[in-house]
Amino acid sequence: MSEARGPEAGSLLKVRSLTKYFGTFAACNGIDLSIGPGEIHALLGENGAGKSTLVKMLFGVLQPSEGRIFWDGRPVSIGSPGEARTLGIGMVFQHFSLFEALTVAENIALSLDPKIPLAKIAEEAESLSKAYGLPLDPHAHVADLSVGERQRIEIVRALLQNPKLIILDEPTSVLTPQEADKLFETLFKLKAEGRSVLYISHRLEEVQRICDRATVLRHGKVTGDCDPRQETPASLARMMVGSDVAGVHRDSTTDLGSALVQVQNLSVPARTPFSVTLKDIALEVRAGEVLAIAGVAGNGQGELFDALSGEYPVGNDEAIRLCSKAVGRTGINGRRLLGAGFVPEERHGHAAVSDMALSDNLLLSRSQSDRSLFLAGGLLSVIRHDAIRATARRICAAMDVRKSGDDPAAGSLSGGNLQKFIIGRELDRKPAVLVVNQPTWGVDAGAASRIRQALIDLARAGSAVIVISQDLDEIFEVATNIAVISEGRLSKPYPAGDLTLEKIGLLMGGIHDSTAHSGATAGGVHAH
Ligand code: ADP
Ligand code: MG
């Protein structure tokens, strides 16, 4: 019927009834999409909606089960990324594929014709990076570069192929606000040249700011096709999650109990040339409290998490006390036995083993600390598979984990759903202390609000919770008290109600507590 109207005039890419099955599960189900030249088109949807699957089909990484793709009005089949590049499609993946030991230019050369001399590649990469406002030293080693710089390599690599369409899968989830602004300038430049951009994001404000059109996916189907500037964040969120996103509820007054986390004189030298030295950190978290630690990425967050969790025990046993026990030299399992839970930032390979089923991942994290729950039979310990599966099921139900089977491999879950599982796994143990690093990194609005509510509820039930986050909205949503980490130093804690965004900004920039305080007051930034 609509075929009779012919391909939409002027559309560069058009997708008809595109479907992808994994087994019997349709990750993409009858998707229609069309992108015009010079258009920045958003692909919106909560985690697991099918966004990455869709763009992998457009880039030839996955083959569609059903449906057709039209390029410049002609039906095409895109058998590989090489074929996609030849058509004029470039892609920047969610997870980078760079070799750390090689230089920027050497990495770029890997995806190009081996006959092109390296010097020429370096020269072109440098001039492109200048032209598009993506500063990059072609001779730098990737290992020395920040996440933002690594992403620039991927973008420059895609631009070297002179694409008509460039696809970016959640590019800003790894960037600071400043880096994101730079990226938007680059995208506007691409648009001005008549190139099209397919932009995956779950950040509604940013989609409204930069995108001309948005296609919204839910459970593998298109649930909206709109001009995002004509929508409100609430109406976009409704298309994504199907109902109003639940607000997070927090009691304004909370009675705090005894201190469950006590850190004093915690100094840890940098382990590698690229890590941060922790300098004389002190903090205290009481029962019923969420201490949120804000800061720009790379200021010691990972190092602080490693010290708190026992991933890297510290020399001074008294520097860290959990539930009144000195644990500085105790490893992660010993700290878990005391009732602490930890959720690291890096989900794949660290918090979960991708190839293993969810239930086996659950067993892995518990075998050391919760034997009673899973193992029966005195000397002859027997793994109780049914109990583990039931617990995995309970966690999935409690956190609304969307998955393609009863007990799939962890790696088959989308990032946000895996994160809900990992956080649910810790919450299910009802830990007295929970330390989480970037709890909603790359997670959609619905899942993020569920995770934040769960963290607040845990504290309300009497646990001490530490949330390390770069997301200031998140910090203000969950925090009882807020401290800021900058260059390995931690500020004193401020009650969340006493801090403004401006004051936090000063602390994040490394301005000393006293200066930040008087500066903020003198500037009259207190809105209330
Ligand atoms: P999004 O990018 O929107 O977060 P994805 O496209 O990554 O979502 O995933 C969509 C759904 O397809 C998820 O439920 C995910 O678990 C499933 N899925 C993705 N890749 C695979 C795969 N290789 N095998 C099985 N299921 C998969
Ligand atoms: Mg994805």
Coordinates of C-alpha atoms and ligand atoms in Angstrom, one line a residue:
M1 CA 0.0 0.0 0.0
S2 CA 2.5 2.6 1.0
E3 CA 4.9 1.0 -1.5
A4 CA 2.6 2.4 -4.2
R5 CA 3.7 5.9 -3.1
G6 CA 7.2 4.9 -4.0
P7 CA 10.3 5.5 -1.9
E8 CA 10.1 8.7 0.0
A9 CA 11.6 11.5 -2.1
G10 CA 14.9 12.7 -0.8
S11 CA 15.5 10.0 1.8
L12 CA 19.1 8.8 2.0
L13 CA 18.4 5.7 4.1
K14 CA 15.1 4.0 4.3
V15 CA 14.3 0.9 6.3
R16 CA 11.2 -1.2 5.8
S17 CA 9.8 -3.8 8.2
L18 CA 13.3 -4.6 9.4
T19 CA 13.3 -7.6 11.8
K20 CA 16.1 -9.4 13.6
Y21 CA 15.5 -12.7 15.5
F22 CA 17.9 -14.1 18.1
G23 CA 16.5 -17.6 18.3
T24 CA 12.7 -16.9 18.6
F25 CA 13.2 -13.6 20.3
A26 CA 12.7 -10.5 18.0
A27 CA 15.2 -7.9 19.1
C28 CA 13.9 -5.7 16.2
N29 CA 10.4 -6.3 15.0
G30 CA 9.1 -4.7 11.8
I31 CA 11.0 -1.4 12.0
D32 CA 10.4 1.4 9.6
L33 CA 12.8 4.4 9.5
S34 CA 13.8 7.0 7.1
I35 CA 16.6 9.5 7.2
G36 CA 17.0 12.5 4.9
P37 CA 20.3 14.1 3.8
G38 CA 21.6 16.7 6.3
E39 CA 19.4 15.3 9.0
I40 CA 20.4 14.6 12.6
H41 CA 18.1 11.7 13.4
A42 CA 17.8 10.4 17.0
L43 CA 17.2 6.8 17.8
L44 CA 15.7 6.7 21.2
G45 CA 14.7 3.9 23.5
E46 CA 15.3 2.4 26.8
N47 CA 17.9 -0.3 27.3
G48 CA 17.1 -3.5 25.4
A49 CA 14.8 -1.6 23.0
G50 CA 16.8 -2.9 20.0
K51 CA 18.8 0.2 19.1
S52 CA 22.2 -1.3 18.8
T53 CA 20.8 -4.3 17.0
L54 CA 19.1 -2.0 14.4
V55 CA 22.3 0.0 13.7
K56 CA 24.4 -3.2 13.5
M57 CA 22.2 -4.3 10.7
L58 CA 22.7 -0.9 9.0
F59 CA 26.4 -1.3 9.3
G60 CA 26.6 -4.9 8.1
V61 CA 27.6 -6.4 11.4
L62 CA 24.3 -8.3 11.7
Q63 CA 22.1 -9.6 8.9
P64 CA 18.4 -8.9 9.1
S65 CA 16.0 -11.8 9.4
E66 CA 13.3 -10.0 7.4
G67 CA 12.8 -6.6 5.8
R68 CA 14.6 -4.4 3.4
I69 CA 17.1 -1.5 3.4
F70 CA 17.1 1.2 0.7
W71 CA 20.1 3.5 0.2
D72 CA 19.6 6.5 -2.1
G73 CA 16.3 4.9 -3.2
R74 CA 17.9 1.5 -4.2
P75 CA 17.4 -1.7 -2.3
V76 CA 20.7 -2.9 -0.9
S77 CA 22.0 -5.8 1.2
I78 CA 24.8 -4.8 3.5
G79 CA 26.9 -7.9 4.0
S80 CA 29.8 -6.5 6.1
P81 CA 31.1 -3.3 7.6
G82 CA 33.3 -3.0 4.5
E83 CA 30.3 -2.9 2.2
A84 CA 28.6 -0.4 4.5
R85 CA 31.7 1.9 4.3
T86 CA 31.7 1.5 0.5
L87 CA 28.1 2.7 0.4
G88 CA 29.1 5.7 2.5
I89 CA 28.0 4.6 6.0
G90 CA 30.4 5.2 8.9
M91 CA 29.9 4.0 12.5
V92 CA 31.2 4.9 15.9
F93 CA 30.5 2.0 18.3
Q94 CA 29.4 2.1 21.9
H95 CA 32.4 0.0 22.9
F96 CA 35.6 1.1 21.2
S97 CA 37.8 -1.3 19.3
L98 CA 41.3 0.2 19.6
F99 CA 44.7 -1.3 20.4
E100 CA 46.2 0.4 23.4
A101 CA 49.8 -0.3 22.5
L102 CA 49.5 1.3 19.0
T103 CA 49.4 5.0 18.2
V104 CA 46.3 6.9 16.9
A105 CA 47.5 6.8 13.3
E106 CA 48.4 3.1 13.5
N107 CA 44.9 2.3 14.8
I108 CA 43.3 4.2 12.0
A109 CA 45.6 2.5 9.4
L110 CA 44.2 -0.9 10.5
S111 CA 40.8 -0.1 9.0
L112 CA 42.2 1.4 5.7
D113 CA 43.9 0.1 2.6
P114 CA 47.3 -1.3 3.8
K115 CA 49.0 0.4 0.7
I116 CA 48.4 3.9 2.2
P117 CA 51.6 5.1 3.9
L118 CA 51.3 5.7 7.6
A119 CA 52.7 9.3 7.3
K120 CA 49.9 10.2 4.9
I121 CA 47.3 8.7 7.3
A122 CA 48.7 10.7 10.2
E123 CA 48.7 13.8 8.1
E124 CA 45.1 13.4 7.0
A125 CA 43.9 12.4 10.4
E126 CA 45.4 15.5 11.9
S127 CA 43.9 17.8 9.3
L128 CA 40.5 16.2 9.6
S129 CA 40.6 16.4 13.4
K130 CA 41.4 20.1 13.1
A131 CA 38.7 20.8 10.6
Y132 CA 36.1 19.1 12.7
G133 CA 37.1 20.4 16.1
L134 CA 38.3 17.0 17.3
P135 CA 41.8 17.7 18.6
L136 CA 43.9 14.6 18.3
D137 CA 47.6 13.8 18.2
P138 CA 48.1 11.1 15.6
H139 CA 51.4 10.0 17.2
A140 CA 50.0 9.6 20.7
H141 CA 49.6 6.1 22.1
V142 CA 46.0 5.1 22.7
A143 CA 46.9 3.8 26.2
D144 CA 47.7 7.4 27.2
L145 CA 44.3 8.8 26.0
S146 CA 41.1 9.6 27.8
V147 CA 37.8 8.0 26.8
G148 CA 36.8 11.2 25.1
E149 CA 40.0 11.2 23.0
R150 CA 39.5 7.5 22.1
Q151 CA 36.1 8.3 20.8
R152 CA 37.6 11.1 18.7
I153 CA 39.8 8.5 17.0
E154 CA 36.7 6.4 16.1
I155 CA 35.0 9.5 14.7
V156 CA 38.0 10.6 12.7
R157 CA 38.4 7.1 11.4
A158 CA 34.8 7.1 10.2
L159 CA 35.2 10.6 8.7
L160 CA 38.3 9.5 6.7
Q161 CA 36.0 7.4 4.6
N162 CA 34.0 10.5 3.7
P163 CA 30.6 9.0 4.8
K164 CA 27.2 10.3 3.8
L165 CA 25.7 8.9 7.0
I166 CA 27.5 8.5 10.3
I167 CA 26.0 6.4 13.0
L168 CA 26.9 7.1 16.7
D169 CA 25.8 4.6 19.3
E170 CA 25.4 6.4 22.7
P171 CA 28.4 8.7 22.1
T172 CA 27.9 11.0 25.1
S173 CA 27.4 8.3 27.8
V174 CA 31.2 8.3 28.1
L175 CA 31.8 12.1 27.8
T176 CA 31.9 15.0 30.2
P177 CA 29.4 17.8 29.5
Q178 CA 32.2 19.9 28.0
E179 CA 33.3 17.1 25.7
A180 CA 29.7 16.5 24.7
D181 CA 29.3 20.1 23.7
K182 CA 32.4 19.8 21.5
L183 CA 30.9 16.7 19.9
F184 CA 27.6 18.5 19.1
E185 CA 29.6 21.2 17.3
T186 CA 31.2 18.5 15.2
L187 CA 27.8 17.0 14.4
F188 CA 26.4 20.4 13.4
K189 CA 29.4 20.8 11.0
L190 CA 28.6 17.4 9.5
K191 CA 25.0 18.4 9.0
A192 CA 26.0 21.7 7.4
E193 CA 28.0 19.7 4.9
G194 CA 24.8 17.8 4.0
R195 CA 25.9 14.6 5.8
S196 CA 23.3 12.7 7.8
V197 CA 23.7 11.5 11.4
L198 CA 22.0 8.7 13.1
Y199 CA 22.3 9.4 16.8
I200 CA 21.5 6.9 19.5
S201 CA 20.9 8.3 23.0
H202 CA 18.7 8.1 26.0
R203 CA 19.4 11.6 27.1
L204 CA 16.3 13.4 26.2
E205 CA 17.5 17.0 26.7
E206 CA 20.4 16.4 24.3
V207 CA 18.2 14.8 21.7
Q208 CA 15.9 17.8 21.9
R209 CA 18.9 20.1 21.6
I210 CA 20.5 18.6 18.5
C211 CA 18.2 16.3 16.6
D212 CA 15.8 17.2 13.7
R213 CA 13.8 14.0 14.0
A214 CA 13.5 11.1 16.4
T215 CA 12.4 7.5 16.1
V216 CA 11.5 5.9 19.4
L217 CA 11.8 2.1 19.9
R218 CA 10.2 0.0 22.6
H219 CA 10.6 -3.8 22.8
G220 CA 12.0 -3.8 19.3
K221 CA 9.1 -1.9 17.7
V222 CA 8.7 1.8 16.6
T223 CA 6.5 3.6 19.2
G224 CA 7.1 7.1 18.0
D225 CA 8.4 9.1 15.1
C226 CA 8.5 12.8 15.9
D227 CA 10.2 16.2 15.8
P228 CA 11.8 16.1 19.3
R229 CA 11.7 19.8 19.6
Q230 CA 7.9 19.7 19.5
E231 CA 7.9 17.2 22.4
T232 CA 8.6 17.6 26.1
P233 CA 11.0 15.4 28.0
A234 CA 8.0 13.8 29.7
S235 CA 6.2 13.0 26.4
L236 CA 9.4 11.5 24.9
A237 CA 10.0 9.4 28.0
R238 CA 6.4 8.1 27.7
M239 CA 7.1 6.9 24.2
M240 CA 10.2 5.2 25.5
V241 CA 8.8 3.5 28.6
G242 CA 5.1 3.4 27.9
S243 CA 4.1 5.3 31.0
D244 CA 5.2 8.3 33.0
V245 CA 8.7 7.7 34.4
A246 CA 8.3 7.3 38.2
G247 CA 9.8 10.1 40.2
V248 CA 12.2 9.2 42.9
H249 CA 10.8 9.6 46.4
R250 CA 12.9 10.5 49.3
D251 CA 12.0 11.4 52.9
S252 CA 13.0 15.0 53.6
T253 CA 14.1 14.0 57.1
T254 CA 16.0 10.9 57.9
D255 CA 17.2 9.8 61.2
L256 CA 20.8 8.6 60.8
G257 CA 22.1 5.7 62.9
S258 CA 25.7 4.7 63.7
A259 CA 28.6 5.1 61.4
L260 CA 29.0 1.9 59.2
V261 CA 31.7 3.3 57.0
Q262 CA 34.6 5.2 58.5
V263 CA 37.6 6.2 56.4
Q264 CA 40.5 8.2 57.8
N265 CA 44.0 9.1 56.5
L266 CA 43.5 7.0 53.4
S267 CA 46.4 7.7 51.1
V268 CA 47.1 5.4 48.2
P269 CA 49.9 6.0 45.7
A270 CA 49.1 5.6 42.0
R271 CA 49.6 2.1 40.9
T272 CA 50.3 3.0 37.3
P273 CA 51.4 6.1 35.5
F274 CA 47.8 6.6 34.4
S275 CA 46.1 6.2 37.7
V276 CA 45.4 8.8 40.4
T277 CA 47.0 9.1 43.8
L278 CA 44.5 9.2 46.7
K279 CA 45.4 11.9 49.1
D280 CA 44.4 11.8 52.8
I281 CA 40.8 10.8 52.2
A282 CA 38.4 11.0 55.1
L283 CA 34.7 10.2 55.1
E284 CA 32.0 8.7 57.2
V285 CA 28.6 7.2 56.2
R286 CA 26.0 6.4 58.8
A287 CA 23.1 3.9 58.7
G288 CA 20.3 5.5 56.7
E289 CA 22.6 7.8 54.7
V290 CA 23.5 8.0 51.0
L291 CA 26.8 9.7 50.6
A292 CA 27.1 10.8 46.9
I293 CA 30.6 11.4 45.6
A294 CA 30.6 13.8 42.6
G295 CA 33.5 14.6 40.3
V296 CA 34.7 14.7 36.7
A297 CA 35.8 11.3 35.4
G298 CA 39.4 10.4 36.1
N299 CA 39.9 12.2 39.4
G300 CA 40.3 9.1 41.5
Q301 CA 36.8 7.6 41.5
G302 CA 38.0 4.2 40.3
E303 CA 40.9 4.2 42.8
L304 CA 38.6 5.2 45.7
F305 CA 36.2 2.4 44.7
D306 CA 39.1 -0.1 44.6
A307 CA 40.3 0.9 48.1
L308 CA 36.8 0.8 49.6
S309 CA 35.9 -2.5 48.1
G310 CA 39.2 -4.2 48.8
E311 CA 39.8 -4.9 45.1
Y312 CA 43.2 -3.4 46.0
P313 CA 43.6 -3.6 49.8
V314 CA 45.6 -0.7 51.4
G315 CA 48.6 -0.8 53.7
N316 CA 47.0 0.9 56.6
D317 CA 44.4 -1.4 58.2
E318 CA 42.8 1.4 60.3
A319 CA 42.3 3.6 57.2
I320 CA 39.0 1.9 56.4
R321 CA 36.5 0.6 58.9
L322 CA 33.3 -1.2 57.8
C323 CA 30.7 -2.0 60.4
S324 CA 33.3 -1.0 63.1
K325 CA 35.9 -3.5 61.9
A326 CA 39.3 -2.3 60.5
V327 CA 39.5 -3.7 57.0
G328 CA 42.1 -1.8 55.2
R329 CA 44.2 -4.9 54.5
T330 CA 41.1 -7.2 54.0
G331 CA 40.3 -8.3 50.5
I332 CA 36.9 -8.0 48.8
N333 CA 35.5 -11.3 50.0
G334 CA 36.4 -10.6 53.6
R335 CA 34.6 -7.3 53.3
R336 CA 31.6 -9.0 51.8
L337 CA 31.4 -11.4 54.7
L338 CA 31.1 -8.4 57.0
G339 CA 27.9 -7.5 55.1
A340 CA 29.2 -5.1 52.5
G341 CA 28.3 -5.1 48.8
F342 CA 30.1 -3.5 45.8
V343 CA 29.1 -2.7 42.3
P344 CA 32.1 -1.6 40.1
E345 CA 31.8 0.7 37.1
E346 CA 32.9 -1.7 34.4
R347 CA 30.2 -4.2 33.9
H348 CA 31.5 -6.6 31.4
G349 CA 34.3 -8.8 32.6
H350 CA 34.5 -7.2 36.0
A351 CA 31.0 -7.3 37.6
A352 CA 29.8 -10.1 35.3
V353 CA 31.2 -12.8 33.2
S354 CA 29.6 -12.3 29.7
D355 CA 29.6 -15.9 28.6
M356 CA 28.0 -17.3 31.8
A357 CA 24.3 -17.6 32.6
L358 CA 22.8 -15.1 35.0
S359 CA 22.4 -17.8 37.6
D360 CA 26.1 -18.8 37.3
N361 CA 27.1 -15.1 37.6
L362 CA 25.0 -15.0 40.8
L363 CA 26.8 -18.1 42.2
L364 CA 30.2 -16.5 41.4
S365 CA 29.5 -13.4 43.5
R366 CA 28.0 -15.4 46.4
S367 CA 30.0 -18.5 46.7
Q368 CA 32.5 -16.9 49.0
S369 CA 30.2 -14.9 51.2
D370 CA 26.8 -16.6 51.4
R371 CA 27.5 -20.3 51.5
S372 CA 24.5 -21.0 53.6
L373 CA 22.2 -19.7 51.0
F374 CA 23.4 -21.9 48.2
L375 CA 25.4 -24.7 49.5
A376 CA 24.1 -27.6 51.6
G377 CA 25.5 -30.7 53.0
G378 CA 28.2 -30.0 55.6
L379 CA 31.6 -31.2 54.4
L380 CA 30.3 -32.2 51.0
S381 CA 29.1 -28.9 49.7
V382 CA 26.5 -29.2 46.9
I383 CA 25.5 -26.4 44.7
R384 CA 21.8 -25.9 44.9
H385 CA 21.0 -25.0 41.3
D386 CA 17.3 -24.7 41.9
A387 CA 17.8 -22.2 44.7
I388 CA 20.3 -20.2 42.6
R389 CA 17.9 -20.1 39.6
A390 CA 15.0 -19.0 41.9
T391 CA 17.1 -16.2 43.4
A392 CA 18.2 -15.1 39.9
R393 CA 14.5 -15.0 38.9
R394 CA 13.6 -13.1 42.0
I395 CA 16.3 -10.5 41.3
C396 CA 15.1 -10.1 37.7
A397 CA 11.5 -9.7 38.8
A398 CA 12.4 -7.1 41.5
M399 CA 14.5 -5.0 39.1
D400 CA 12.4 -5.6 36.0
V401 CA 15.3 -7.1 34.1
R402 CA 14.3 -7.6 30.4
K403 CA 15.9 -10.7 28.9
S404 CA 15.5 -13.1 26.0
G405 CA 15.1 -16.3 28.0
D406 CA 14.7 -17.7 31.5
D407 CA 18.4 -17.8 32.3
P408 CA 20.4 -16.3 29.4
A409 CA 24.1 -15.5 29.3
A410 CA 24.9 -12.2 31.0
G411 CA 26.5 -10.9 27.7
S412 CA 23.2 -11.2 25.9
L413 CA 21.5 -8.6 28.1
S414 CA 21.6 -4.9 27.0
G415 CA 23.8 -2.7 29.2
G416 CA 21.0 -1.3 31.3
N417 CA 19.4 -4.6 31.9
L418 CA 22.7 -6.1 33.0
Q419 CA 23.2 -3.2 35.3
K420 CA 19.8 -3.7 36.9
F421 CA 20.7 -7.4 37.4
I422 CA 24.1 -6.6 39.0
I423 CA 22.6 -4.0 41.3
G424 CA 19.7 -6.3 42.1
R425 CA 22.1 -9.1 42.9
E426 CA 23.8 -6.9 45.6
L427 CA 20.5 -5.5 46.9
D428 CA 19.1 -9.0 47.3
R429 CA 21.7 -9.7 50.0
K430 CA 20.4 -6.7 51.9
P431 CA 24.0 -5.4 52.5
A432 CA 24.7 -3.2 55.6
V433 CA 27.0 -1.2 53.4
L434 CA 26.8 -0.7 49.6
V435 CA 29.3 1.1 47.4
V436 CA 28.4 1.7 43.8
N437 CA 30.5 3.3 41.1
Q438 CA 28.5 5.1 38.3
P439 CA 25.2 3.1 39.0
T440 CA 23.3 4.3 35.9
W441 CA 26.1 4.7 33.4
G442 CA 24.5 4.1 29.9
V443 CA 21.1 3.3 31.5
D444 CA 17.8 4.7 30.2
A445 CA 15.6 7.0 32.2
G446 CA 13.2 4.3 33.4
A447 CA 15.9 1.9 34.5
A448 CA 17.9 4.7 36.1
S449 CA 15.0 5.9 38.2
R450 CA 14.4 2.3 39.3
I451 CA 18.0 1.9 40.3
R452 CA 18.1 5.2 42.2
Q453 CA 14.9 4.5 44.1
A454 CA 16.3 1.1 45.1
L455 CA 19.5 2.8 46.5
I456 CA 17.4 5.3 48.5
D457 CA 15.2 2.5 49.8
L458 CA 18.2 0.5 50.9
A459 CA 19.5 3.4 52.9
R460 CA 16.0 4.1 54.3
A461 CA 16.0 0.5 55.5
G462 CA 19.1 1.2 57.6
S463 CA 22.1 0.6 55.3
A464 CA 25.0 3.0 54.6
V465 CA 25.2 3.7 50.8
I466 CA 28.0 5.3 48.8
V467 CA 27.2 6.4 45.3
I468 CA 30.1 7.5 43.1
S469 CA 28.7 9.3 40.1
Q470 CA 29.5 11.9 37.4
D471 CA 25.8 12.6 36.9
L472 CA 24.9 15.7 39.0
D473 CA 21.1 15.1 38.5
E474 CA 21.7 11.6 40.0
I475 CA 23.8 13.0 42.8
F476 CA 21.1 15.4 43.9
E477 CA 18.4 12.8 43.5
V478 CA 19.9 10.2 45.8
A479 CA 22.2 12.1 48.2
T480 CA 21.7 12.7 51.9
N481 CA 25.2 14.3 51.8
I482 CA 27.5 15.1 48.9
A483 CA 31.3 15.2 48.7
V484 CA 33.4 16.0 45.7
I485 CA 36.5 14.2 44.5
S486 CA 39.1 16.2 42.6
E487 CA 42.7 15.1 41.8
G488 CA 42.5 12.4 44.4
R489 CA 41.3 14.6 47.2
L490 CA 37.8 14.4 48.7
S491 CA 36.1 17.5 49.9
K492 CA 34.2 17.5 53.2
P493 CA 30.6 16.4 52.9
Y494 CA 27.8 18.9 52.4
P495 CA 24.1 18.2 53.2
A496 CA 22.5 17.9 49.7
G497 CA 20.1 20.7 50.4
D498 CA 23.0 23.1 51.1
L499 CA 24.8 22.7 47.8
T500 CA 24.0 24.4 44.6
L501 CA 25.2 23.3 41.1
E502 CA 27.5 26.3 41.0
K503 CA 29.2 25.4 44.2
I504 CA 29.6 21.8 43.2
G505 CA 31.1 23.0 39.9
L506 CA 33.7 25.0 41.9
L507 CA 34.6 22.0 44.0
M508 CA 34.9 19.8 40.9
G509 CA 37.3 22.2 39.5
G510 CA 39.5 21.6 42.5
I511 CA 38.7 24.9 44.3
H512 CA 39.3 24.4 48.0
D513 CA 36.4 24.1 50.3
S514 CA 36.8 27.4 52.0
T515 CA 37.3 29.3 48.7
A516 CA 34.3 27.5 47.1
H517 CA 32.2 28.4 50.0
S518 CA 32.9 32.1 50.1
G519 CA 33.0 32.3 46.3
A520 CA 29.5 30.7 46.0
T521 CA 28.1 32.9 48.7
A522 CA 29.6 36.1 47.4
G523 CA 28.3 35.3 44.0
G524 CA 24.8 34.9 45.4
V525 CA 24.2 31.6 43.7
H526 CA 21.9 30.3 46.5
A527 CA 18.6 30.1 44.9
H528 CA 16.7 29.2 48.1
Ligands
ADP1 P1 19.7 -1.4 23.0 O1 20.9 -1.1 22.2 O2 18.4 -0.7 22.6 O3 19.9 -1.3 24.5 P2 20.1 -4.1 22.0 O4 19.8 -3.9 20.5 O5 21.5 -4.2 22.5 O6 19.3 -3.0 22.8 O7 19.3 -5.4 22.5 C1 18.0 -5.7 22.2 C2 17.6 -7.0 22.8 O8 18.2 -8.0 22.0 C3 18.0 -7.2 24.2 O9 16.9 -7.8 24.9 C4 19.2 -8.1 24.1 O10 19.3 -8.9 25.3 C5 18.9 -8.9 22.9 N1 20.1 -9.2 22.2 C6 21.0 -8.4 21.7 N2 22.1 -9.1 21.1 C7 21.8 -10.4 21.3 C8 22.5 -11.6 20.9 N3 23.6 -11.6 20.2 N4 21.9 -12.8 21.2 C9 20.7 -12.8 21.9 N5 20.0 -11.7 22.3 C10 20.5 -10.5 22.0
MG2 MG 22.8 -0.4 22.8

